[in-house]
Amino acid sequence: MSEYTAPLRDMQFVLNELGHLDQVSGLPDCEEMSPELVEAILGEAGKFASGVLSPLNISGDHEGARWNDGEVSTPTGWKKAYEQFVEGGWNALSCEPEFGGQGLPRLVSALVEEMWNGANVSFGLCPMLTRGAIEAIELRGSAHLKETYLPKMVSGEWTGSMNLTEPQAGSDLAAVRSRAEPQGDGTYRVFGQKIFITYGEHDLTDNIVHLVLARVPGAPDGVKGISLFVVPKFLVNADGSLGARNDVRCVSIEHKLGIHASPTAVLAFGDQGGATGWLVGEENRGLEYMFIMMNAARFSVGIEGIGLSERAYQRALAYARDRVQGGELGVKSRDKVAIIRHPDVRRMLLSMKSRTEAMRALACEVATAMDFAQRHADAEQRQRSQAFVDLMIPVVKGWSTENAIDIASLGVQIHGGMGFIEETGAAQHLRDARITTIYEGTTGIQAADLIGRKIAREDGRTIALVIERMHAVEQQLLNDGDANLQAIGRVLGQGVAALEQAVAFIVREYATQVRQVSVGAVPFLELFGIVAGGWQLARSALVAQQRLRAGSDDPFYRAKLLTAQFYAEHLLPRAGGLAHTVLNGGDAALAFDEEQF
Amino acid sequence: MSEYTAPLRDMQFVLNELGHLDQVSGLPDCEEMSPELVEAILGEAGKFASGVLSPLNISGDHEGARWNDGEVSTPTGWKKAYEQFVEGGWNALSCEPEFGGQGLPRLVSALVEEMWNGANVSFGLCPMLTRGAIEAIELRGSAHLKETYLPKMVSGEWTGSMNLTEPQAGSDLAAVRSRAEPQGDGTYRVFGQKIFITYGEHDLTDNIVHLVLARVPGAPDGVKGISLFVVPKFLVNADGSLGARNDVRCVSIEHKLGIHASPTAVLAFGDQGGATGWLVGEENRGLEYMFIMMNAARFSVGIEGIGLSERAYQRALAYARDRVQGGELGVKSRDKVAIIRHPDVRRMLLSMKSRTEAMRALACEVATAMDFAQRHADAEQRQRSQAFVDLMIPVVKGWSTENAIDIASLGVQIHGGMGFIEETGAAQHLRDARITTIYEGTTGIQAADLIGRKIAREDGRTIALVIERMHAVEQQLLNDGDANLQAIGRVLGQGVAALEQAVAFIVREYATQVRQVSVGAVPFLELFGIVAGGWQLARSALVAQQRLRAGSDDPFYRAKLLTAQFYAEHLLPRAGGLAHTVLNGGDAALAFDEEQF
């Protein structure tokens, strides 16, 4: 059985040759981030991913998490792997040093995160959710909450969970009904049922710190009346030891299409008189805090999509090299060849590979901006970078995850009949990937956020700057003497023009016909993703061509050039049709009466 | 739990208002196919699909087929449902009257087949494979084979299976190694292992008639040395009663992503000295016979895609009407609305609905041509129709099944988090659909067949006639006074132009650069499918507009118009980008060295 291998060469390319690490290591507190140190970190992470997490991926899927009378056991080997994960300090990688974290730049931790997800997405979810909970407490928790919880959560000794969804409140958190009654001693009693809680119950650690959205008495209706609480599974004594079991129970876990090893819990709070909780920040501002974290989580789910895509590609590639079937097309010979020789198999592999590399480069562009937004000395630069991050997060999340589903499905296809057999492993990637366009905000939610808050509300100011950067790359390509680069430049130019046209339409029409424009929101997100990915691969092609001209004989550069060329001819040409749909696709969908469907 | 409902209104529209039934009922032996009789047949079939097959779909998936010591048991209720199926005469619907069949036109039986697949695709596979085996015996079997097997297979008392694949011989049947030794008494001893045998073993009937590809001693290498044999599970005595158990054993069944209730068997022939088999037709011509059947089977798998799409749509629609979440966009109100009010949910529903209706209309166009090819009095017309059928089968198969995966995935997406929970049922459709682009020839195989044998080999003669028919519809739309019809006509025209450009490229370049052209084979198949679907919906829109002008107030016609309009603005605009890929996408994929991937 093939195991995951971290794509270190491409990661190094994005970090060092697209210039991201150079930029980030110039930021305060990042000075020590030399290429050598980062290479060492990624190398170690890659070993952990391949050696510890990847071998548990299929067995974890097969065995799944199991519920028994309120307790949840993770699959065989999970607990030991988690211990090693904590011992290795991996949980603390991107956390603040104040509470024991290593404070690594997001650029670096994003690539490490890609490895956890590539090796074992069900496992990767646990630290991802913990990180979200840590950020909430870091951001707005009292000193007491920080001291009590953060050191153990940063180390990974305890995990965290995010409790948002209720049966009637999924995409619409305004409908949250859980309630929290102040007890006069600084604590609250929390009541309610939460569903879809990832790692809401498990046996990896002694304690779980639930972050819970609930309403205090008299709170306003809707999103402005939601508060955020810390509700630990076990209360914590003053000396840090564990006290009484809190009134939160895992009622069941879900039977899901994928991520079987990741327990998805239904949690009942307060069935025995109220779960003890502590307010985070101020009352009624819970959703605001949640949204700050949610942005980080959305980026992380985008990274999940990239990790899953890489894994699906690696598995399909190994099979395509190994599987002999049929003769070579256009050659007079009876010899059978490996299916990687067949044109259509190449098309599928390169569709997987080119998009995965485009997504990785784009995510790193955004991660770099995250580091700028957080650490840059200049406030204006911080703000500019944050605006870019805010614009791009729905694209990284929505586009990378939609791609991941399609890429995992192509992975199945390359395996032919074997892809449909569960033991092969290709089908698991598709099942696992299928959740990524749903949780932390569906693609529809991402797209609505993108066209509304991120584009129309600011009249397309930030995206105009991105488009400018795209045009600059286009010009470089067109001005190059190489015919292949020029060809990429022309198709990129057409893609950017389609994007500009769609942006202009959105900016112009959003205020007066928001419903029509919204029918095109997801097509627009796809359009933006495709063109942004093309921009990144075009940049990569320019660098690769430069290296080859300088005499490098590293086959990586030739492959990168061809990958960018493939993407330009197979993905970018979709832009024009998508722009047409954005501009013209609203009327019929809205004219339908509900009964007519 | 919602059950499947046969889309009778749309089926009637396609049959009667697009003119297909009228054409078919003019053929010899089809005179009695009045709209009333067909309506009665479809109505009864719809009841059986909803009332008997649909309720077993989720439980069948959950329970799955089970193997125990060579025997396979189908899920609870399966045996009874199959008995009712046989008693109702459904198995005999499209079979020749000579052996007890009802000889219904393919046009009608295709729609009935869609219902079986919509209600329960795992169940539908059993009669589908039986039909394939029946056709093989009808086509080339000796009188003895026909008399011995056909009456019981036509009635459904015995089922059939198709044994092609071996571990080393999947898409490439030239690699078949199973062998058959003549015994001098007209029988052969068959040895070998076959995999992926749908309903290769089960408990629904007393006997199973395996059609098996194997090589006789001294047969030429490759595809020209493969013969076809009948190998029954139980030998049949002269009086028709069952005799000894034959030497074929079910070694195991596969653990699959979907179609869990349909047993996929590994069959070992000849472990005890040789399975007794009877040659079908002549030695070494087995693949030729198989291919005739395969065409029918490919069409049937396309129909599977349509049935699954319809079912996924119905489930998503029911959920979208029921699920209340969020307020109405662009309206100042705190009222929550059903998610069918949200623009992006409408987009997804209409993407599902418009493609499903386009696929159904296209499949019926092809089914009508099948009936013409088989029954028309004029030989030239038979030939023309057969050419059209041959051209379109890879499109019906490839495009309908690729769509089915995407449509089932959209169905999951509309359910949000609930879609990922297995109990909801939406995920099952995606798992079930995922096999349809693989079996009976992958999409890559369909596309290679399409551009090579069906287009390049005859210089695009048949597709040129199809394009002419498309242009005629385009003209009708452009000449209509209605602005919406004109708009559809313009986008259709652009799509057809893109298709023409791609066809010209294939015809021109196939002979000299088959590998480059083949990189674009699947994009071309998608392009052809999208434009052909647009053609069919455009025809439908013209009819609907006519009815509305004539004063009809049936909301079906307004919906049909809007559906065609939606398709024109959301699907057809992809044509241009796909044509670009066909024309320009070959080089990079082929320039890659194998090590560079």
Short mmCIF file of N, CA and C in Angstrom, two decimals, chain A residues 508-555:
data_model
loop_
_atom_site.label_atom_id
_atom_site.label_comp_id
_atom_site.label_asym_id
_atom_site.label_seq_id
_atom_site.Cartn_x
_atom_site.Cartn_y
_atom_site.Cartn_z
N ARG A 508 -21.45 46.79 -10.23
CA ARG A 508 -22.50 47.67 -10.77
C ARG A 508 -23.89 47.23 -10.32
N GLU A 509 -24.14 45.95 -10.28
CA GLU A 509 -25.52 45.47 -10.13
C GLU A 509 -25.89 44.97 -8.74
N TYR A 510 -24.88 44.75 -7.88
CA TYR A 510 -25.17 44.09 -6.61
C TYR A 510 -26.24 44.83 -5.79
N ALA A 511 -26.10 46.16 -5.72
CA ALA A 511 -27.01 46.93 -4.87
C ALA A 511 -28.45 46.84 -5.36
N THR A 512 -28.64 46.85 -6.68
CA THR A 512 -30.01 46.93 -7.18
C THR A 512 -30.62 45.58 -7.53
N GLN A 513 -29.79 44.59 -7.84
CA GLN A 513 -30.39 43.28 -8.14
C GLN A 513 -29.55 42.16 -7.52
N VAL A 514 -29.56 42.20 -6.20
CA VAL A 514 -28.71 41.27 -5.45
C VAL A 514 -29.08 39.81 -5.73
N ARG A 515 -30.35 39.54 -5.99
CA ARG A 515 -30.75 38.14 -6.21
C ARG A 515 -30.23 37.62 -7.55
N GLN A 516 -30.34 38.42 -8.59
CA GLN A 516 -29.81 37.99 -9.89
C GLN A 516 -28.30 37.78 -9.80
N VAL A 517 -27.63 38.74 -9.21
CA VAL A 517 -26.17 38.64 -9.12
C VAL A 517 -25.78 37.40 -8.31
N SER A 518 -26.58 37.09 -7.30
CA SER A 518 -26.24 35.98 -6.42
C SER A 518 -26.38 34.61 -7.10
N VAL A 519 -27.21 34.52 -8.12
CA VAL A 519 -27.28 33.26 -8.87
C VAL A 519 -25.90 32.95 -9.48
N GLY A 520 -25.16 34.01 -9.79
CA GLY A 520 -23.84 33.83 -10.38
C GLY A 520 -22.70 33.80 -9.37
N ALA A 521 -23.03 33.76 -8.09
CA ALA A 521 -21.96 33.87 -7.08
C ALA A 521 -20.98 32.70 -7.15
N VAL A 522 -21.50 31.48 -7.18
CA VAL A 522 -20.59 30.32 -7.23
C VAL A 522 -19.85 30.24 -8.57
N PRO A 523 -20.55 30.44 -9.70
CA PRO A 523 -19.78 30.52 -10.95
C PRO A 523 -18.68 31.60 -10.88
N PHE A 524 -18.97 32.73 -10.24
CA PHE A 524 -17.94 33.76 -10.12
C PHE A 524 -16.78 33.27 -9.26
N LEU A 525 -17.09 32.61 -8.16
CA LEU A 525 -16.01 32.10 -7.31
C LEU A 525 -15.14 31.13 -8.11
N GLU A 526 -15.77 30.29 -8.90
CA GLU A 526 -14.99 29.35 -9.72
C GLU A 526 -14.13 30.11 -10.72
N LEU A 527 -14.73 31.11 -11.35
CA LEU A 527 -13.99 31.94 -12.31
C LEU A 527 -12.78 32.58 -11.64
N PHE A 528 -12.99 33.18 -10.49
CA PHE A 528 -11.90 33.84 -9.78
C PHE A 528 -10.82 32.82 -9.40
N GLY A 529 -11.25 31.68 -8.91
CA GLY A 529 -10.29 30.65 -8.53
C GLY A 529 -9.45 30.20 -9.71
N ILE A 530 -10.12 29.92 -10.82
CA ILE A 530 -9.40 29.44 -12.01
C ILE A 530 -8.39 30.47 -12.49
N VAL A 531 -8.79 31.72 -12.53
CA VAL A 531 -7.88 32.76 -13.02
C VAL A 531 -6.75 33.01 -12.01
N ALA A 532 -7.10 32.99 -10.73
CA ALA A 532 -6.06 33.20 -9.71
C ALA A 532 -5.05 32.05 -9.73
N GLY A 533 -5.54 30.85 -9.92
CA GLY A 533 -4.64 29.70 -10.04
C GLY A 533 -3.76 29.83 -11.27
N GLY A 534 -4.34 30.32 -12.36
CA GLY A 534 -3.59 30.52 -13.59
C GLY A 534 -2.51 31.58 -13.40
N TRP A 535 -2.85 32.62 -12.68
CA TRP A 535 -1.89 33.68 -12.35
C TRP A 535 -0.69 33.08 -11.61
N GLN A 536 -0.97 32.25 -10.62
CA GLN A 536 0.10 31.68 -9.81
C GLN A 536 0.98 30.72 -10.64
N LEU A 537 0.34 29.91 -11.47
CA LEU A 537 1.13 29.00 -12.29
C LEU A 537 1.90 29.76 -13.36
N ALA A 538 1.34 30.87 -13.82
CA ALA A 538 2.06 31.69 -14.80
C ALA A 538 3.30 32.29 -14.15
N ARG A 539 3.16 32.78 -12.93
CA ARG A 539 4.34 33.26 -12.18
C ARG A 539 5.37 32.13 -12.08
N SER A 540 4.88 30.96 -11.74
CA SER A 540 5.78 29.81 -11.58
C SER A 540 6.50 29.49 -12.89
N ALA A 541 5.77 29.60 -13.99
CA ALA A 541 6.36 29.31 -15.30
C ALA A 541 7.48 30.30 -15.60
N LEU A 542 7.25 31.55 -15.28
CA LEU A 542 8.28 32.56 -15.52
C LEU A 542 9.56 32.23 -14.75
N VAL A 543 9.38 31.86 -13.49
CA VAL A 543 10.55 31.50 -12.67
C VAL A 543 11.24 30.27 -13.25
N ALA A 544 10.47 29.29 -13.62
CA ALA A 544 11.05 28.05 -14.14
C ALA A 544 11.83 28.33 -15.43
N GLN A 545 11.25 29.13 -16.28
CA GLN A 545 11.93 29.46 -17.54
C GLN A 545 13.26 30.17 -17.27
N GLN A 546 13.22 31.07 -16.29
CA GLN A 546 14.44 31.78 -15.87
C GLN A 546 15.52 30.79 -15.43
N ARG A 547 15.14 29.83 -14.64
CA ARG A 547 16.10 28.84 -14.14
C ARG A 547 16.68 28.02 -15.29
N LEU A 548 15.80 27.63 -16.20
CA LEU A 548 16.27 26.82 -17.34
C LEU A 548 17.22 27.64 -18.20
N ARG A 549 16.88 28.90 -18.38
CA ARG A 549 17.77 29.77 -19.17
C ARG A 549 19.12 29.96 -18.49
N ALA A 550 19.07 29.95 -17.18
CA ALA A 550 20.32 30.11 -16.43
C ALA A 550 21.11 28.81 -16.41
N GLY A 551 20.60 27.79 -17.11
CA GLY A 551 21.39 26.58 -17.27
C GLY A 551 21.03 25.44 -16.34
N SER A 552 19.97 25.60 -15.55
CA SER A 552 19.59 24.49 -14.65
C SER A 552 19.14 23.29 -15.48
N ASP A 553 19.52 22.11 -15.02
CA ASP A 553 19.01 20.91 -15.69
C ASP A 553 18.07 20.13 -14.77
N ASP A 554 17.55 20.83 -13.76
CA ASP A 554 16.59 20.20 -12.84
C ASP A 554 15.29 19.93 -13.61
N PRO A 555 14.90 18.66 -13.76
CA PRO A 555 13.68 18.36 -14.54
C PRO A 555 12.43 18.98 -13.91
#
